[in-house]
Amino acid sequence: DTAVSQTPKYLVTQMGNDKSIKCEQNLGHDTMYWYKQDSKKFLKIMFSYNNKELIINETVPNRFSPKSPDKAHLNLHINSLELGDSAVYFCASSQDTPDTQYFGPGTRLTVL
Amino acid sequence: KQEVTQIPAALSVPEGENLVLNCSFTDSAIYNLQWFRQDPGKGLTSLLLIQSSQREQTSGRLNASLDKSSGRSTLYIAASQPGDSATYLCAVIGGAQKLVFGQGTRLTINP
């Protein structure tokens, strides 16, 4: 009965590859997010979707493209992976934007 | 641009002590402030959310206060236990509708 789940938990890939991370929430929330936690453990928002509509798009390379097929899912696709993309990526959800956010367990991406 | 700072970066105390973690933010125009806990290799767990109109929130041994005008919040942990060892993160939501995090305080409770 995991509230926010992400797959895969670990992802190791070569530079230049394209990869996707999936996120699903079963809380019935309207808003979902992607965060990046870098090697210094600093968490920063990347994207936010409300009812499948993009509402926050921080300054991230356009190699990163979120996709929301329905309001329970928000996937993150990354093209042409670079060494600097190595980080832990967290998905989160909330009922509305200022409400408590519930985080997934994270996906540790390592680009070699 | 909102900036969130947490002091200290790391804290180690003996079991049973009461302790305070500090958080400060530069823009007082916030909707709310949240405290999270992150265990190594795990996701974040929400501990407390304080609305901008509130002064404090309590959950068990945790008490969080908010002084919006001065841009400060504290998380008080009473009677600390080894299981409280984790990184504690403070985050605020403002007009930009996005959660801005501090860098966290890594807490170690020694048995």
mmCIF file of C-alpha atoms in Angstrom:
data_model
loop_
_atom_site.group_PDB
_atom_site.id
_atom_site.type_symbol
_atom_site.label_atom_id
_atom_site.label_comp_id
_atom_site.label_asym_id
_atom_site.label_seq_id
_atom_site.Cartn_x
_atom_site.Cartn_y
_atom_site.Cartn_z
ATOM 1 C CA ASP A 1 0.000 0.000 0.000
ATOM 2 C CA THR A 2 2.929 2.293 -0.848
ATOM 3 C CA ALA A 3 1.670 5.863 -1.191
ATOM 4 C CA VAL A 4 4.249 7.160 -3.695
ATOM 5 C CA SER A 5 6.324 4.618 -5.570
ATOM 6 C CA GLN A 6 9.176 5.031 -8.021
ATOM 7 C CA THR A 7 10.868 2.633 -10.385
ATOM 8 C CA PRO A 8 13.627 1.791 -10.689
ATOM 9 C CA LYS A 9 15.283 2.323 -7.309
ATOM 10 C CA TYR A 10 18.750 2.266 -8.871
ATOM 11 C CA LEU A 11 19.722 3.136 -12.417
ATOM 12 C CA VAL A 12 23.267 2.848 -13.771
ATOM 13 C CA THR A 13 23.824 3.851 -17.362
ATOM 14 C CA GLN A 14 26.352 5.186 -19.819
ATOM 15 C CA MET A 15 26.705 8.785 -20.942
ATOM 16 C CA GLY A 16 24.587 9.592 -23.955
ATOM 17 C CA ASN A 17 21.856 7.067 -23.198
ATOM 18 C CA ASP A 18 18.168 7.885 -22.768
ATOM 19 C CA LYS A 19 16.378 6.668 -19.643
ATOM 20 C CA SER A 20 13.053 7.020 -17.870
ATOM 21 C CA ILE A 21 12.015 6.998 -14.237
ATOM 22 C CA LYS A 22 8.419 6.188 -13.363
ATOM 23 C CA CYS A 23 6.373 7.516 -10.480
ATOM 24 C CA GLU A 24 2.925 6.543 -9.265
ATOM 25 C CA GLN A 25 0.858 7.762 -6.339
ATOM 26 C CA ASN A 26 -2.236 6.072 -4.926
ATOM 27 C CA LEU A 27 -3.240 8.930 -2.636
ATOM 28 C CA GLY A 28 -5.684 10.528 -5.047
ATOM 29 C CA HIS A 29 -3.620 13.711 -5.054
ATOM 30 C CA ASP A 30 -3.913 16.309 -7.787
ATOM 31 C CA THR A 31 -0.333 17.578 -7.772
ATOM 32 C CA MET A 32 2.907 15.712 -8.433
ATOM 33 C CA TYR A 33 6.534 16.822 -8.411
ATOM 34 C CA TRP A 34 10.037 15.831 -9.414
ATOM 35 C CA TYR A 35 13.012 16.846 -7.259
ATOM 36 C CA LYS A 36 16.736 16.357 -7.710
ATOM 37 C CA GLN A 37 19.056 15.767 -4.750
ATOM 38 C CA ASP A 38 22.657 16.336 -5.697
ATOM 39 C CA SER A 39 25.836 14.943 -4.161
ATOM 40 C CA LYS A 40 25.753 17.640 -1.480
ATOM 41 C CA LYS A 41 22.276 16.429 -0.482
ATOM 42 C CA PHE A 42 20.651 19.659 -1.641
ATOM 43 C CA LEU A 43 17.054 19.070 -2.773
ATOM 44 C CA LYS A 44 15.704 21.235 -5.566
ATOM 45 C CA ILE A 45 12.419 21.135 -7.411
ATOM 46 C CA MET A 46 12.501 20.389 -11.122
ATOM 47 C CA PHE A 47 8.862 20.123 -12.213
ATOM 48 C CA SER A 48 5.360 20.233 -10.838
ATOM 49 C CA TYR A 49 2.141 18.986 -12.443
ATOM 50 C CA ASN A 50 -1.418 19.663 -11.360
ATOM 51 C CA ASN A 51 -4.080 17.440 -12.911
ATOM 52 C CA LYS A 52 -1.720 16.523 -15.747
ATOM 53 C CA GLU A 53 -0.882 20.169 -16.426
ATOM 54 C CA LEU A 54 2.655 21.527 -16.022
ATOM 55 C CA ILE A 55 2.682 24.349 -13.476
ATOM 56 C CA ILE A 56 6.318 24.591 -12.422
ATOM 57 C CA ASN A 57 9.228 24.147 -14.775
ATOM 58 C CA GLU A 58 12.471 25.153 -13.148
ATOM 59 C CA THR A 59 15.606 25.919 -15.068
ATOM 60 C CA VAL A 60 16.513 22.401 -16.058
ATOM 61 C CA PRO A 61 18.005 21.307 -19.388
ATOM 62 C CA ASN A 62 15.406 20.450 -21.990
ATOM 63 C CA ARG A 63 16.916 16.965 -22.068
ATOM 64 C CA PHE A 64 14.614 16.395 -19.096
ATOM 65 C CA SER A 65 10.993 15.915 -20.080
ATOM 66 C CA PRO A 66 8.238 15.056 -17.618
ATOM 67 C CA LYS A 67 5.172 13.228 -18.827
ATOM 68 C CA SER A 68 1.900 12.805 -16.978
ATOM 69 C CA PRO A 69 -0.394 10.243 -18.635
ATOM 70 C CA ASP A 70 -2.922 10.665 -15.823
ATOM 71 C CA LYS A 71 -2.969 12.439 -12.503
ATOM 72 C CA ALA A 72 -1.674 9.371 -10.638
ATOM 73 C CA HIS A 73 1.477 9.113 -12.726
ATOM 74 C CA LEU A 74 4.353 11.455 -13.461
ATOM 75 C CA ASN A 75 7.276 9.999 -15.368
ATOM 76 C CA LEU A 76 10.623 11.618 -16.006
ATOM 77 C CA HIS A 77 12.429 10.995 -19.271
ATOM 78 C CA ILE A 78 16.034 12.064 -19.664
ATOM 79 C CA ASN A 79 17.754 12.214 -23.051
ATOM 80 C CA SER A 80 21.478 12.169 -23.770
ATOM 81 C CA LEU A 81 22.487 11.547 -20.172
ATOM 82 C CA GLU A 82 25.521 13.428 -18.847
ATOM 83 C CA LEU A 83 27.829 12.792 -15.893
ATOM 84 C CA GLY A 84 26.295 15.750 -14.050
ATOM 85 C CA ASP A 85 22.878 14.118 -14.137
ATOM 86 C CA SER A 86 24.052 11.643 -11.513
ATOM 87 C CA ALA A 87 21.899 12.290 -8.452
ATOM 88 C CA VAL A 88 18.948 10.958 -6.524
ATOM 89 C CA TYR A 89 15.613 11.877 -8.094
ATOM 90 C CA PHE A 90 12.548 12.060 -5.889
ATOM 91 C CA CYS A 91 8.927 12.081 -6.907
ATOM 92 C CA ALA A 92 6.341 13.591 -4.562
ATOM 93 C CA SER A 93 2.646 14.353 -4.480
ATOM 94 C CA SER A 94 0.231 16.582 -2.588
ATOM 95 C CA GLN A 95 -3.480 17.251 -2.673
ATOM 96 C CA ASP A 96 -2.823 20.830 -3.715
ATOM 97 C CA THR A 97 0.281 22.952 -4.110
ATOM 98 C CA PRO A 98 0.700 24.318 -0.580
ATOM 99 C CA ASP A 99 -0.300 21.073 1.138
ATOM 100 C CA THR A 100 1.920 18.464 2.771
ATOM 101 C CA GLN A 101 4.009 16.665 0.197
ATOM 102 C CA TYR A 102 4.538 12.923 0.299
ATOM 103 C CA PHE A 103 7.767 11.660 -1.159
ATOM 104 C CA GLY A 104 8.705 8.477 -2.940
ATOM 105 C CA PRO A 105 11.795 6.460 -1.933
ATOM 106 C CA GLY A 106 13.969 8.017 -4.634
ATOM 107 C CA THR A 107 15.820 6.740 -7.696
ATOM 108 C CA ARG A 108 19.601 6.830 -7.546
ATOM 109 C CA LEU A 109 20.859 7.575 -11.060
ATOM 110 C CA THR A 110 24.523 6.985 -11.821
ATOM 111 C CA VAL A 111 25.874 8.030 -15.189
ATOM 112 C CA LEU A 112 29.225 6.497 -16.127
ATOM 113 C CA LYS B 1 14.644 34.603 -4.401
ATOM 114 C CA GLN B 2 13.825 32.490 -1.351
ATOM 115 C CA GLU B 3 16.770 30.969 0.475
ATOM 116 C CA VAL B 4 16.510 28.568 3.389
ATOM 117 C CA THR B 5 19.364 28.003 5.816
ATOM 118 C CA GLN B 6 19.625 25.366 8.511
ATOM 119 C CA ILE B 7 21.962 25.512 11.470
ATOM 120 C CA PRO B 8 23.791 23.481 12.595
ATOM 121 C CA ALA B 9 24.737 21.308 9.626
ATOM 122 C CA ALA B 10 25.370 18.409 11.978
ATOM 123 C CA LEU B 11 24.559 17.714 15.605
ATOM 124 C CA SER B 12 25.475 14.839 17.893
ATOM 125 C CA VAL B 13 23.883 14.505 21.327
ATOM 126 C CA PRO B 14 23.498 11.789 23.993
ATOM 127 C CA GLU B 15 20.251 9.896 24.191
ATOM 128 C CA GLY B 16 17.603 11.494 26.369
ATOM 129 C CA GLU B 17 18.588 15.104 25.743
ATOM 130 C CA ASN B 18 16.207 17.725 24.426
ATOM 131 C CA LEU B 19 17.437 19.537 21.341
ATOM 132 C CA VAL B 20 16.569 22.333 18.938
ATOM 133 C CA LEU B 21 17.161 22.532 15.204
ATOM 134 C CA ASN B 22 17.072 25.924 13.521
ATOM 135 C CA CYS B 23 15.789 27.072 10.159
ATOM 136 C CA SER B 24 15.777 30.559 8.667
ATOM 137 C CA PHE B 25 14.338 31.871 5.420
ATOM 138 C CA THR B 26 14.897 35.140 3.597
ATOM 139 C CA ASP B 27 11.415 35.921 2.231
ATOM 140 C CA SER B 28 8.691 36.038 4.883
ATOM 141 C CA ALA B 29 5.885 35.826 2.292
ATOM 142 C CA ILE B 30 5.261 32.111 2.728
ATOM 143 C CA TYR B 31 2.180 29.898 2.691
ATOM 144 C CA ASN B 32 3.608 27.370 5.077
ATOM 145 C CA LEU B 33 6.746 25.761 6.435
ATOM 146 C CA GLN B 34 7.344 22.043 6.597
ATOM 147 C CA TRP B 35 9.784 19.895 8.502
ATOM 148 C CA PHE B 36 10.855 16.587 6.983
ATOM 149 C CA ARG B 37 12.998 13.710 8.082
ATOM 150 C CA GLN B 38 15.272 11.798 5.695
ATOM 151 C CA ASP B 39 16.869 8.500 6.636
ATOM 152 C CA PRO B 40 19.978 7.358 4.720
ATOM 153 C CA GLY B 41 19.059 5.978 1.313
ATOM 154 C CA LYS B 42 15.397 6.678 1.885
ATOM 155 C CA GLY B 43 12.821 9.241 0.850
ATOM 156 C CA LEU B 44 11.527 12.127 2.907
ATOM 157 C CA THR B 45 8.915 11.773 5.616
ATOM 158 C CA SER B 46 6.810 14.786 6.487
ATOM 159 C CA LEU B 47 6.924 15.528 10.219
ATOM 160 C CA LEU B 48 5.054 18.780 10.698
ATOM 161 C CA LEU B 49 3.458 21.470 8.559
ATOM 162 C CA ILE B 50 2.898 24.948 9.976
ATOM 163 C CA GLN B 51 0.580 27.281 8.123
ATOM 164 C CA SER B 52 1.727 30.894 7.829
ATOM 165 C CA SER B 53 -1.026 31.955 10.241
ATOM 166 C CA GLN B 54 0.108 29.501 12.923
ATOM 167 C CA ARG B 55 2.807 29.875 15.532
ATOM 168 C CA GLU B 56 3.493 26.234 16.285
ATOM 169 C CA GLN B 57 2.570 22.615 15.674
ATOM 170 C CA THR B 58 3.119 19.581 17.865
ATOM 171 C CA SER B 59 3.315 15.889 17.101
ATOM 172 C CA GLY B 60 4.375 13.572 19.904
ATOM 173 C CA ARG B 61 7.860 14.556 21.041
ATOM 174 C CA LEU B 62 8.215 17.083 18.230
ATOM 175 C CA ASN B 63 7.285 20.734 18.399
ATOM 176 C CA ALA B 64 7.831 23.163 15.552
ATOM 177 C CA SER B 65 7.518 26.914 15.899
ATOM 178 C CA LEU B 66 7.246 29.591 13.271
ATOM 179 C CA ASP B 67 8.078 33.296 13.501
ATOM 180 C CA LYS B 68 7.215 34.449 10.018
ATOM 181 C CA SER B 69 8.133 38.077 10.523
ATOM 182 C CA SER B 70 11.679 37.237 11.525
ATOM 183 C CA GLY B 71 11.971 34.395 9.023
ATOM 184 C CA ARG B 72 12.715 31.691 11.578
ATOM 185 C CA SER B 73 11.502 28.280 12.601
ATOM 186 C CA THR B 74 12.706 25.812 15.182
ATOM 187 C CA LEU B 75 12.131 22.095 15.579
ATOM 188 C CA TYR B 76 12.266 20.964 19.187
ATOM 189 C CA ILE B 77 12.796 17.272 19.878
ATOM 190 C CA ALA B 78 12.146 16.163 23.441
ATOM 191 C CA ALA B 79 13.788 13.178 25.133
ATOM 192 C CA SER B 80 15.793 12.197 22.062
ATOM 193 C CA GLN B 81 16.178 8.524 21.111
ATOM 194 C CA PRO B 82 18.667 6.721 18.839
ATOM 195 C CA GLY B 83 15.811 6.207 16.365
ATOM 196 C CA ASP B 84 15.645 9.970 15.918
ATOM 197 C CA SER B 85 18.994 9.871 14.119
ATOM 198 C CA ALA B 86 18.403 11.168 10.602
ATOM 199 C CA THR B 87 18.735 14.294 8.490
ATOM 200 C CA TYR B 88 16.075 16.896 9.229
ATOM 201 C CA LEU B 89 15.041 19.208 6.423
ATOM 202 C CA CYS B 90 13.136 22.458 6.606
ATOM 203 C CA ALA B 91 11.236 23.736 3.552
ATOM 204 C CA VAL B 92 8.970 26.683 2.779
ATOM 205 C CA ILE B 93 6.362 27.339 0.112
ATOM 206 C CA GLY B 94 5.890 30.912 -1.066
ATOM 207 C CA GLY B 95 4.214 32.730 -3.877
ATOM 208 C CA ALA B 96 6.037 30.741 -6.513
ATOM 209 C CA GLN B 97 4.139 27.665 -5.293
ATOM 210 C CA LYS B 98 7.275 25.598 -4.956
ATOM 211 C CA LEU B 99 8.921 24.004 -1.949
ATOM 212 C CA VAL B 100 12.361 25.496 -1.228
ATOM 213 C CA PHE B 101 14.553 23.326 0.980
ATOM 214 C CA GLY B 102 17.362 24.016 3.369
ATOM 215 C CA GLN B 103 20.405 21.785 3.255
ATOM 216 C CA GLY B 104 19.418 19.903 6.348
ATOM 217 C CA THR B 105 20.785 19.123 9.790
ATOM 218 C CA ARG B 106 22.302 15.681 10.208
ATOM 219 C CA LEU B 107 21.334 14.518 13.698
ATOM 220 C CA THR B 108 23.024 11.671 15.558
ATOM 221 C CA ILE B 109 21.676 10.458 18.889
ATOM 222 C CA ASN B 110 24.273 8.450 20.805
ATOM 223 C CA PRO B 111 23.012 5.607 23.020
#
